CSV table of C-alpha atoms in Angstrom, one decimal:
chain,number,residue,atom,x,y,z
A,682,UNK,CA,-12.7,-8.7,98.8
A,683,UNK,CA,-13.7,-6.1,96.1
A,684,UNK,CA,-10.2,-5.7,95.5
A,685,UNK,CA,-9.3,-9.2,94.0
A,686,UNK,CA,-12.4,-9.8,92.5
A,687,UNK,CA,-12.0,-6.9,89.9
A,688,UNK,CA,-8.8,-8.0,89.7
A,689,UNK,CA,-9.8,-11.2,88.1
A,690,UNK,CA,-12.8,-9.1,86.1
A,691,UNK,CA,-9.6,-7.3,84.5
A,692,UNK,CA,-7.5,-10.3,83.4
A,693,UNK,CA,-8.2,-10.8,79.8
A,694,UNK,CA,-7.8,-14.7,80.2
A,695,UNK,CA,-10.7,-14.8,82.6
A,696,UNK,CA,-13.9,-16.0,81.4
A,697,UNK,CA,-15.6,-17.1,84.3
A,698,UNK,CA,-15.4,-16.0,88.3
A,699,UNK,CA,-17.5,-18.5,90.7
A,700,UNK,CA,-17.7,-17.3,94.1
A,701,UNK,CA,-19.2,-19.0,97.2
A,702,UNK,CA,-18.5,-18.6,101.5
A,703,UNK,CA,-17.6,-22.9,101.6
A,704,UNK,CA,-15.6,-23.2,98.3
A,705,UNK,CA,-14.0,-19.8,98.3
A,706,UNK,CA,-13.5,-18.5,94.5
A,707,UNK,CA,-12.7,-20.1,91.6
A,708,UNK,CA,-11.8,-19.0,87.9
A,709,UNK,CA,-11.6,-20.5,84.6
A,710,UNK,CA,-9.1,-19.5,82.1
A,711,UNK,CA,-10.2,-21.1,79.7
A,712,UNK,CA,-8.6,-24.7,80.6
A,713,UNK,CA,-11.1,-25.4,83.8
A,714,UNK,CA,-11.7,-24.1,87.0
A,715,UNK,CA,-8.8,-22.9,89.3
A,716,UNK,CA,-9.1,-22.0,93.0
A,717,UNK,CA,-7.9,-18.5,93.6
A,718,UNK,CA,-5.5,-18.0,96.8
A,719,UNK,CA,-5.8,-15.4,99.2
A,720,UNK,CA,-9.5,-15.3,98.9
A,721,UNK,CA,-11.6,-14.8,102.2
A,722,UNK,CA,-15.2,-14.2,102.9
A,723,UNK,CA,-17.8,-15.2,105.2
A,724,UNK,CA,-21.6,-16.1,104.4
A,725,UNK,CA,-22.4,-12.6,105.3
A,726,UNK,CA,-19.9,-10.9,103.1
A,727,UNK,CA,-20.7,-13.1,100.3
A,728,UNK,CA,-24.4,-12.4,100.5
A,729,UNK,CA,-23.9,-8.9,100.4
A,730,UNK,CA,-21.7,-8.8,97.6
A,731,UNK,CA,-24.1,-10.9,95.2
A,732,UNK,CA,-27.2,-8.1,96.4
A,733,UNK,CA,-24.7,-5.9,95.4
A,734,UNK,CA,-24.1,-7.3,92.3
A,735,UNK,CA,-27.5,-7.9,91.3
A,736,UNK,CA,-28.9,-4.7,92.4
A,737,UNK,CA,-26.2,-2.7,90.1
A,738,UNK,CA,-28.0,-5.0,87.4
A,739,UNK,CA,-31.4,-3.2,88.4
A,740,UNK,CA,-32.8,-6.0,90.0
A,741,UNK,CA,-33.2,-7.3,93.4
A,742,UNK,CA,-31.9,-10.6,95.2
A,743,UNK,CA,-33.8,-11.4,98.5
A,744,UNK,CA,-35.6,-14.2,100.3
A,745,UNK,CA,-39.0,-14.3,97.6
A,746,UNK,CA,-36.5,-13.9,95.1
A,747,UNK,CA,-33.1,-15.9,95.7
A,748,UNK,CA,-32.2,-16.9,92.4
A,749,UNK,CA,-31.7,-14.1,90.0
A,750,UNK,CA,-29.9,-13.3,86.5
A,751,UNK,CA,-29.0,-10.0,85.3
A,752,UNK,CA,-26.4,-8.1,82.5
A,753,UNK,CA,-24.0,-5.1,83.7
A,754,UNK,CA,-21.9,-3.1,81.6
A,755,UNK,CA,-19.8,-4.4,79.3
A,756,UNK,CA,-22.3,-7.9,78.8
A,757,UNK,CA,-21.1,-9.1,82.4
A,758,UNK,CA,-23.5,-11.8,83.2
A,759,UNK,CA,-24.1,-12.2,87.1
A,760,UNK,CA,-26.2,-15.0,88.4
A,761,UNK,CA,-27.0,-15.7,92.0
A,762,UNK,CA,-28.4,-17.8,94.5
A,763,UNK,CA,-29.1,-17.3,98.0
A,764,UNK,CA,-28.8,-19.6,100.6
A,765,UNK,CA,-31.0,-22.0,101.6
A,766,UNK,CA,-32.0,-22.3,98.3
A,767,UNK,CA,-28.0,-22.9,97.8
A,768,UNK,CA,-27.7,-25.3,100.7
A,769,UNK,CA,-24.0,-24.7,101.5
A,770,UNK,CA,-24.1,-20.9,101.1
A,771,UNK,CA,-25.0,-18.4,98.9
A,772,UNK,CA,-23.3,-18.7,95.3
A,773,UNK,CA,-22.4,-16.6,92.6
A,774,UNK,CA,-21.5,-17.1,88.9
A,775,UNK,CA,-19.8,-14.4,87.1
A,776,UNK,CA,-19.5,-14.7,82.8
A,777,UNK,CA,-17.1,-12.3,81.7
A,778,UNK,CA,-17.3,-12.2,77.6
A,779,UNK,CA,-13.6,-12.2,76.2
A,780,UNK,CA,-14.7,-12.3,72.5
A,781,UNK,CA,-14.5,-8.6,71.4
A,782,UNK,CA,-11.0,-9.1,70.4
A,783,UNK,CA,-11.0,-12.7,69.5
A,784,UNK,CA,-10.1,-13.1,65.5
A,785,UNK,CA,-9.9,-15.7,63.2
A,786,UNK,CA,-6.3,-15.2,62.8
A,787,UNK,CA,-5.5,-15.4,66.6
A,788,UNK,CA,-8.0,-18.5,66.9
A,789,UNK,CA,-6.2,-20.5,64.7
A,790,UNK,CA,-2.9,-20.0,66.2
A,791,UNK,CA,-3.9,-21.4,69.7
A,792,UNK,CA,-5.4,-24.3,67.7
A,793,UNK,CA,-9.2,-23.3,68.3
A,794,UNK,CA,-9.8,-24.6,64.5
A,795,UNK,CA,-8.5,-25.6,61.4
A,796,UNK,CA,-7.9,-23.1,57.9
A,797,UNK,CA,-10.3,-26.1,56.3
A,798,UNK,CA,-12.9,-25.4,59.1
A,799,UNK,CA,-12.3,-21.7,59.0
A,800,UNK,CA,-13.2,-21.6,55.1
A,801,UNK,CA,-16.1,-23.9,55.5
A,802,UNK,CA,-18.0,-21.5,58.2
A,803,UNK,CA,-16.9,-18.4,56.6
A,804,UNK,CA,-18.7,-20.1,53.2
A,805,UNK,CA,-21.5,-21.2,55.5
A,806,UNK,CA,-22.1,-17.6,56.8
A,807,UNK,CA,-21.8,-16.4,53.6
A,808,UNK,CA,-24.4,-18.7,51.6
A,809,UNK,CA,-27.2,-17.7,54.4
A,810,UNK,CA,-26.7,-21.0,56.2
A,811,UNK,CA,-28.0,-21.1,59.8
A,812,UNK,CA,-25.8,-22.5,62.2
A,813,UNK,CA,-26.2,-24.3,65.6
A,814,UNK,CA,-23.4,-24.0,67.9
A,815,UNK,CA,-23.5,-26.7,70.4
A,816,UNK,CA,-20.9,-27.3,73.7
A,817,UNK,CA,-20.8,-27.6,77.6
A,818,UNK,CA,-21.2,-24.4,79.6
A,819,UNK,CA,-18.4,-22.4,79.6
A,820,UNK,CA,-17.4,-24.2,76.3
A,821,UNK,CA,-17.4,-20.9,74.4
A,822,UNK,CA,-20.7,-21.3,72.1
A,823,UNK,CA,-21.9,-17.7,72.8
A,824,UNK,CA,-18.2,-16.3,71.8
A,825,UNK,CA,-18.2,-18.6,68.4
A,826,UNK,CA,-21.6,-17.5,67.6
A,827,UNK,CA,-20.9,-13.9,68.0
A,828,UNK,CA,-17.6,-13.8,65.8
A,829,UNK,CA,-19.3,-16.1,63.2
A,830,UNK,CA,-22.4,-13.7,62.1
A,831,UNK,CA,-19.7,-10.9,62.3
A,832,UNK,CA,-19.1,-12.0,59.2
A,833,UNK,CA,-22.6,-11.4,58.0
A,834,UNK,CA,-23.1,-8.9,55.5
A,835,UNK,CA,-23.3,-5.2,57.0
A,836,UNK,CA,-26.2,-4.5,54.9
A,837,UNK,CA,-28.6,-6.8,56.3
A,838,UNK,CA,-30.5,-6.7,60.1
A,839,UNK,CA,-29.8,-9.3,62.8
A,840,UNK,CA,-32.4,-9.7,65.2
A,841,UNK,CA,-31.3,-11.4,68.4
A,842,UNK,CA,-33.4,-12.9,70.9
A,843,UNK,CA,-31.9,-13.6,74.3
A,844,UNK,CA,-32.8,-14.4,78.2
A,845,UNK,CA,-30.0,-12.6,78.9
A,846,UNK,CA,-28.4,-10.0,76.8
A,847,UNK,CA,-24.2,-12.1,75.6
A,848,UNK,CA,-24.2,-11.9,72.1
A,849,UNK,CA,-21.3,-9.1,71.5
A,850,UNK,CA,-21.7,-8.7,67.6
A,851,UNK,CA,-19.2,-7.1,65.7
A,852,UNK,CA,-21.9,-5.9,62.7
A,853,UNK,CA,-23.3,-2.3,62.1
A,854,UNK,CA,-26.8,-3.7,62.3
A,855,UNK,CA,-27.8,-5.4,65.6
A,856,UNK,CA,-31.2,-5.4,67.2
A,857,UNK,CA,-31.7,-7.6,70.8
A,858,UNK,CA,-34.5,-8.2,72.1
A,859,UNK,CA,-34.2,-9.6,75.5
A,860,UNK,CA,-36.3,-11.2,77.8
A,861,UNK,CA,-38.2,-9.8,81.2
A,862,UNK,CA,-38.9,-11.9,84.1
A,863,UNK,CA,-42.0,-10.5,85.8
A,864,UNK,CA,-42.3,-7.7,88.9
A,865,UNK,CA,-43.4,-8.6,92.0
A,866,UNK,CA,-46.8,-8.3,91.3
A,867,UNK,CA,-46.3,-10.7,88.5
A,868,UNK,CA,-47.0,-9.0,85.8
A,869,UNK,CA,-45.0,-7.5,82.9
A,870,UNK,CA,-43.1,-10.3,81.8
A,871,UNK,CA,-41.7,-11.2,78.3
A,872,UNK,CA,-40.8,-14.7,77.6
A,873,UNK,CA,-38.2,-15.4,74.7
A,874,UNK,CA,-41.3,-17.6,73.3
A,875,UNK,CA,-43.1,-14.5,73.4
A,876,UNK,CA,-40.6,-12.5,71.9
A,877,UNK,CA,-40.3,-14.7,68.5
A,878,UNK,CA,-43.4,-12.6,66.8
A,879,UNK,CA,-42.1,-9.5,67.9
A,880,UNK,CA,-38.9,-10.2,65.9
A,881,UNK,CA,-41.2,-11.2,62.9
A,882,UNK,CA,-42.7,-7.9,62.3
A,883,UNK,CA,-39.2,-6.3,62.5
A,884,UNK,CA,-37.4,-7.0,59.4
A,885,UNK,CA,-34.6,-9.7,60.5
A,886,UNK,CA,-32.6,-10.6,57.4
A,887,UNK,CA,-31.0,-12.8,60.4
A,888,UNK,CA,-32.7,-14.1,63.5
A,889,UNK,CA,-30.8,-15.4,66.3
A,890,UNK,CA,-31.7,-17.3,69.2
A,891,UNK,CA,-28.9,-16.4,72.4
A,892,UNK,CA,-29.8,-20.2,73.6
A,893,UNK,CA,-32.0,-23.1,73.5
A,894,UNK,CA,-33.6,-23.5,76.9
A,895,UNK,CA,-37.1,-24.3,76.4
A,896,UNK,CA,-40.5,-24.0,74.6
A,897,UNK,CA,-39.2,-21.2,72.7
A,898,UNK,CA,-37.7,-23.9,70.5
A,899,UNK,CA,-40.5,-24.5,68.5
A,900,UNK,CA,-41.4,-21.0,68.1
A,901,UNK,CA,-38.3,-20.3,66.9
A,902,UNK,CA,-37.5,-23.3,64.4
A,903,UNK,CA,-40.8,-22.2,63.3
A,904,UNK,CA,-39.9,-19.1,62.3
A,905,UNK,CA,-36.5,-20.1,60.8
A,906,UNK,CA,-38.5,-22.3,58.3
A,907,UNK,CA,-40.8,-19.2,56.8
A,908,UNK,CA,-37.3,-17.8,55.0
A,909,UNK,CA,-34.9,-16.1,58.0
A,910,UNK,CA,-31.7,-17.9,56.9
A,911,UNK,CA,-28.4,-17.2,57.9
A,912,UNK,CA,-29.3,-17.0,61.9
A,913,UNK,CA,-28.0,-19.0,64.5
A,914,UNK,CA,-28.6,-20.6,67.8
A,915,UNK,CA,-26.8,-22.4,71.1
A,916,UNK,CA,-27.1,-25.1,72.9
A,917,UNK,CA,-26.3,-27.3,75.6
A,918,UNK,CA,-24.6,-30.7,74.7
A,919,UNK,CA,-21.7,-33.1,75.9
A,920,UNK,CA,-20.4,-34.4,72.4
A,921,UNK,CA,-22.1,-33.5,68.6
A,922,UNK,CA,-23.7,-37.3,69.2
A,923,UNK,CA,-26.3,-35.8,72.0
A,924,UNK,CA,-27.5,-33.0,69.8
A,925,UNK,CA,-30.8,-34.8,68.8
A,926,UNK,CA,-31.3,-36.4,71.9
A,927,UNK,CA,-31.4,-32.6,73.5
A,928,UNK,CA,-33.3,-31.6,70.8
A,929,UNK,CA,-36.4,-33.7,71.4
A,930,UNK,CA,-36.1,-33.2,75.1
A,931,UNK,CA,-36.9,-29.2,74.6
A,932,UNK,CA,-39.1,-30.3,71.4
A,933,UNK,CA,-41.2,-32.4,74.1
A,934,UNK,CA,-41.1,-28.8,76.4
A,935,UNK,CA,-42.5,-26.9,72.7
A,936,UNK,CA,-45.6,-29.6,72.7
A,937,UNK,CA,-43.8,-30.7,69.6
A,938,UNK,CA,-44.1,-34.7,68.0
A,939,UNK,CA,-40.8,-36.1,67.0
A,940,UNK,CA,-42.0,-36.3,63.5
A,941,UNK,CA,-42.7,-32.5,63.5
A,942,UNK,CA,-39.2,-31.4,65.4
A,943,UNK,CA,-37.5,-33.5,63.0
A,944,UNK,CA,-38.9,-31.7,59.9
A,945,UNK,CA,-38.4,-28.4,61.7
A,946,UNK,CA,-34.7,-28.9,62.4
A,947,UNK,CA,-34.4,-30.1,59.1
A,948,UNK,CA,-35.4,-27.3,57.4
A,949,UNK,CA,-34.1,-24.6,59.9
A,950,UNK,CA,-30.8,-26.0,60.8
A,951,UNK,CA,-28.1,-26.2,57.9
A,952,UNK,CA,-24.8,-26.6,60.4
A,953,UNK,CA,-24.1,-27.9,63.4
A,954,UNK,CA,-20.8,-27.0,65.2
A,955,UNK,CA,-19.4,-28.5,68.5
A,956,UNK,CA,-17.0,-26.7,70.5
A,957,UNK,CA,-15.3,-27.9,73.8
A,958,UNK,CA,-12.7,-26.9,76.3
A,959,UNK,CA,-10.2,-29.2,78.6
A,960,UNK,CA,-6.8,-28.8,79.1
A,961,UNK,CA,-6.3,-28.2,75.7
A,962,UNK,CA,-7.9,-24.7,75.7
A,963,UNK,CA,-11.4,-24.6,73.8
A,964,UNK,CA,-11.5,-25.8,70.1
A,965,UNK,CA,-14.1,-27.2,68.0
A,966,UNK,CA,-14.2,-30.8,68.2
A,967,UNK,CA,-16.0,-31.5,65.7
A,968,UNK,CA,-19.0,-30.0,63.5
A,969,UNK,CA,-21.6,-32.3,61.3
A,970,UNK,CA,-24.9,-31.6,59.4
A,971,UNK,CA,-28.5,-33.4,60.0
A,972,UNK,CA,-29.5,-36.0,57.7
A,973,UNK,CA,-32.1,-35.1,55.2
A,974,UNK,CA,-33.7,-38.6,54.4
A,975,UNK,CA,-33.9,-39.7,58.1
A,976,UNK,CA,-37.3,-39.6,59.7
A,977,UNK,CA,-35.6,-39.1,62.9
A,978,UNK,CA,-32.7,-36.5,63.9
A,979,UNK,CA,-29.2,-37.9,63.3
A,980,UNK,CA,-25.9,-36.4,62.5
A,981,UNK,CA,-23.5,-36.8,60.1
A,982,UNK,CA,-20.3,-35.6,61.0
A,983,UNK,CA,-18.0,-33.5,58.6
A,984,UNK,CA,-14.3,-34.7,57.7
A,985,UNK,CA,-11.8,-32.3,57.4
A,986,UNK,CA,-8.0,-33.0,56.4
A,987,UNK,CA,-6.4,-31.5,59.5
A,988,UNK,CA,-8.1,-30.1,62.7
């Protein structure tokens, strides 16, 4: 069993290994999932591998805690739920990151993105513009993100704020801080809400946020309109059309009015880029900017010659 899971760890084309005692295991490539063959393991042997796994993250996975995230070496992400909580058997997501040796060059090749929308991020990273990436899971938002603020200038700080530690920056100057879910006596946790004035007081010529989840939305908009330019953040979304619409459900989870997200994202958010995958491979569909005379969020989306 250990056998053929790190061989699928080891493939470079592997992005993501999902693992369950009904389903069996299943990898995406980058093109959607694909059922692995020769792959057998009981409820009992699954269970122990994802305490396994989670425990090697310094963390433990038992019945008053069934559902639990943690970061091994290399920036594998592990998540895991026990059963009952996962009604057919206990499940486990793996998220390998593949982006250490991704490059422009290469990405335009396999038709990730156009020269025309190469040039305009490059300039975008360049001109301090802070960038929302946007995309389903396992689109590849966290592996855009990372490559783009490689591009940042070495001499300046990039302060990143994640749940869970992903962002694999190529830049001489990287500082995450990442959020801690409490002990068992509940106490010592660090939200990422909570996190926002520590970056503050830290001298981020860039902050980044690893993903929009929740009420640490506002906090960080916030912050990205008192002069940090040039960060980024993720986010959930089917098409570059349902940006706003998420926005102002996790604006409604910051306490914040529609009037006040809206002049928040305008004056954070300079870019928005979509990305998807199908059986294309991952590209970016399509990337737009927020209108700045709208009361409300809406998008405009860029034109480009050739995509």
């Amino acid at each position: 069993m250990f056998a053929l899971l790190d061989t699928q760890i080891r493939n470079p084309l592997v992005t993501d290994i999902l693992i369950s005692s009904n389903a069996g295991m299943w990898v995406d490539q980058g093109s959607g999932l694909i059922p692995v063959p020769r792959w057998e393991a009981t409820e009992k042997e699954v269970r122990a591998l994802a305490v396994e796994l989670i425990d090697r993250g310094g963390r433990h996975l038992d019945i008053a805690h069934p559902c639990v995230d943690v970061r091994l070496e290399g920036g594998i992400r592990v998540h895991a739920v026990l059963a009952p909580v996962a009604a057919h058997g206990t499940a486990i997501s793996i998220r390998i990151p593949r982006h250490h040796d991704l490059t422009w060059e290469k990405l335009q090749e396999q038709g990730y993105l156009s020269p025309q929308q190469h040039e305009h991020l490059h300039a975008a990273v360049v001109s301090q513009q802070t960038i929302l990436v946007t995309g389903a899971a396992g689109a590849g938002k966290t592996s855009l993100l990372a490559l783009l603020l490689s591009d940042a200038d070495p001499h300046q700080r990039i302060l990143v704020l994640e749940d869970v530690a992903e962002l694999q920056i190529r830049h001489p100057h990287v500082i995450t801080l990442e959020a801690r879910q409490a002990n068992n006596e509940g106490a010592g946790g660090l939200t990422l809400e909570q996190l926002v004035p520590q970056a503050l007081r830290m001298r981020a010529d860039r902050l980044v946020l690893g993903e929009c989840r929740g009420s640490e939305l506002g906090a960080v908009l916030s912050a990205l309109n008192t002069g940090h330019t040039g960060g980024g953040m993720t986010l959930h979304a089917n098409t570059l059309s349902d940006v706003p619409a998420r926005l102002r459900a996790l604006g409604f989870l910051s306490g914040l009015s529609e009037a006040l997200l809206t002049t928040l994202v305008h004056g954070a958010v300079d870019l928005v880029v979509h990305v998807e995958r199908g059986e294309h491979g991952r590209r970016i569909a399509q990337m737009g900017t927020f209108a700045q005379n709208s009361r409300s969020l809406e998008i405009h989306p860029l034109r480009f010659g050739s995509s």
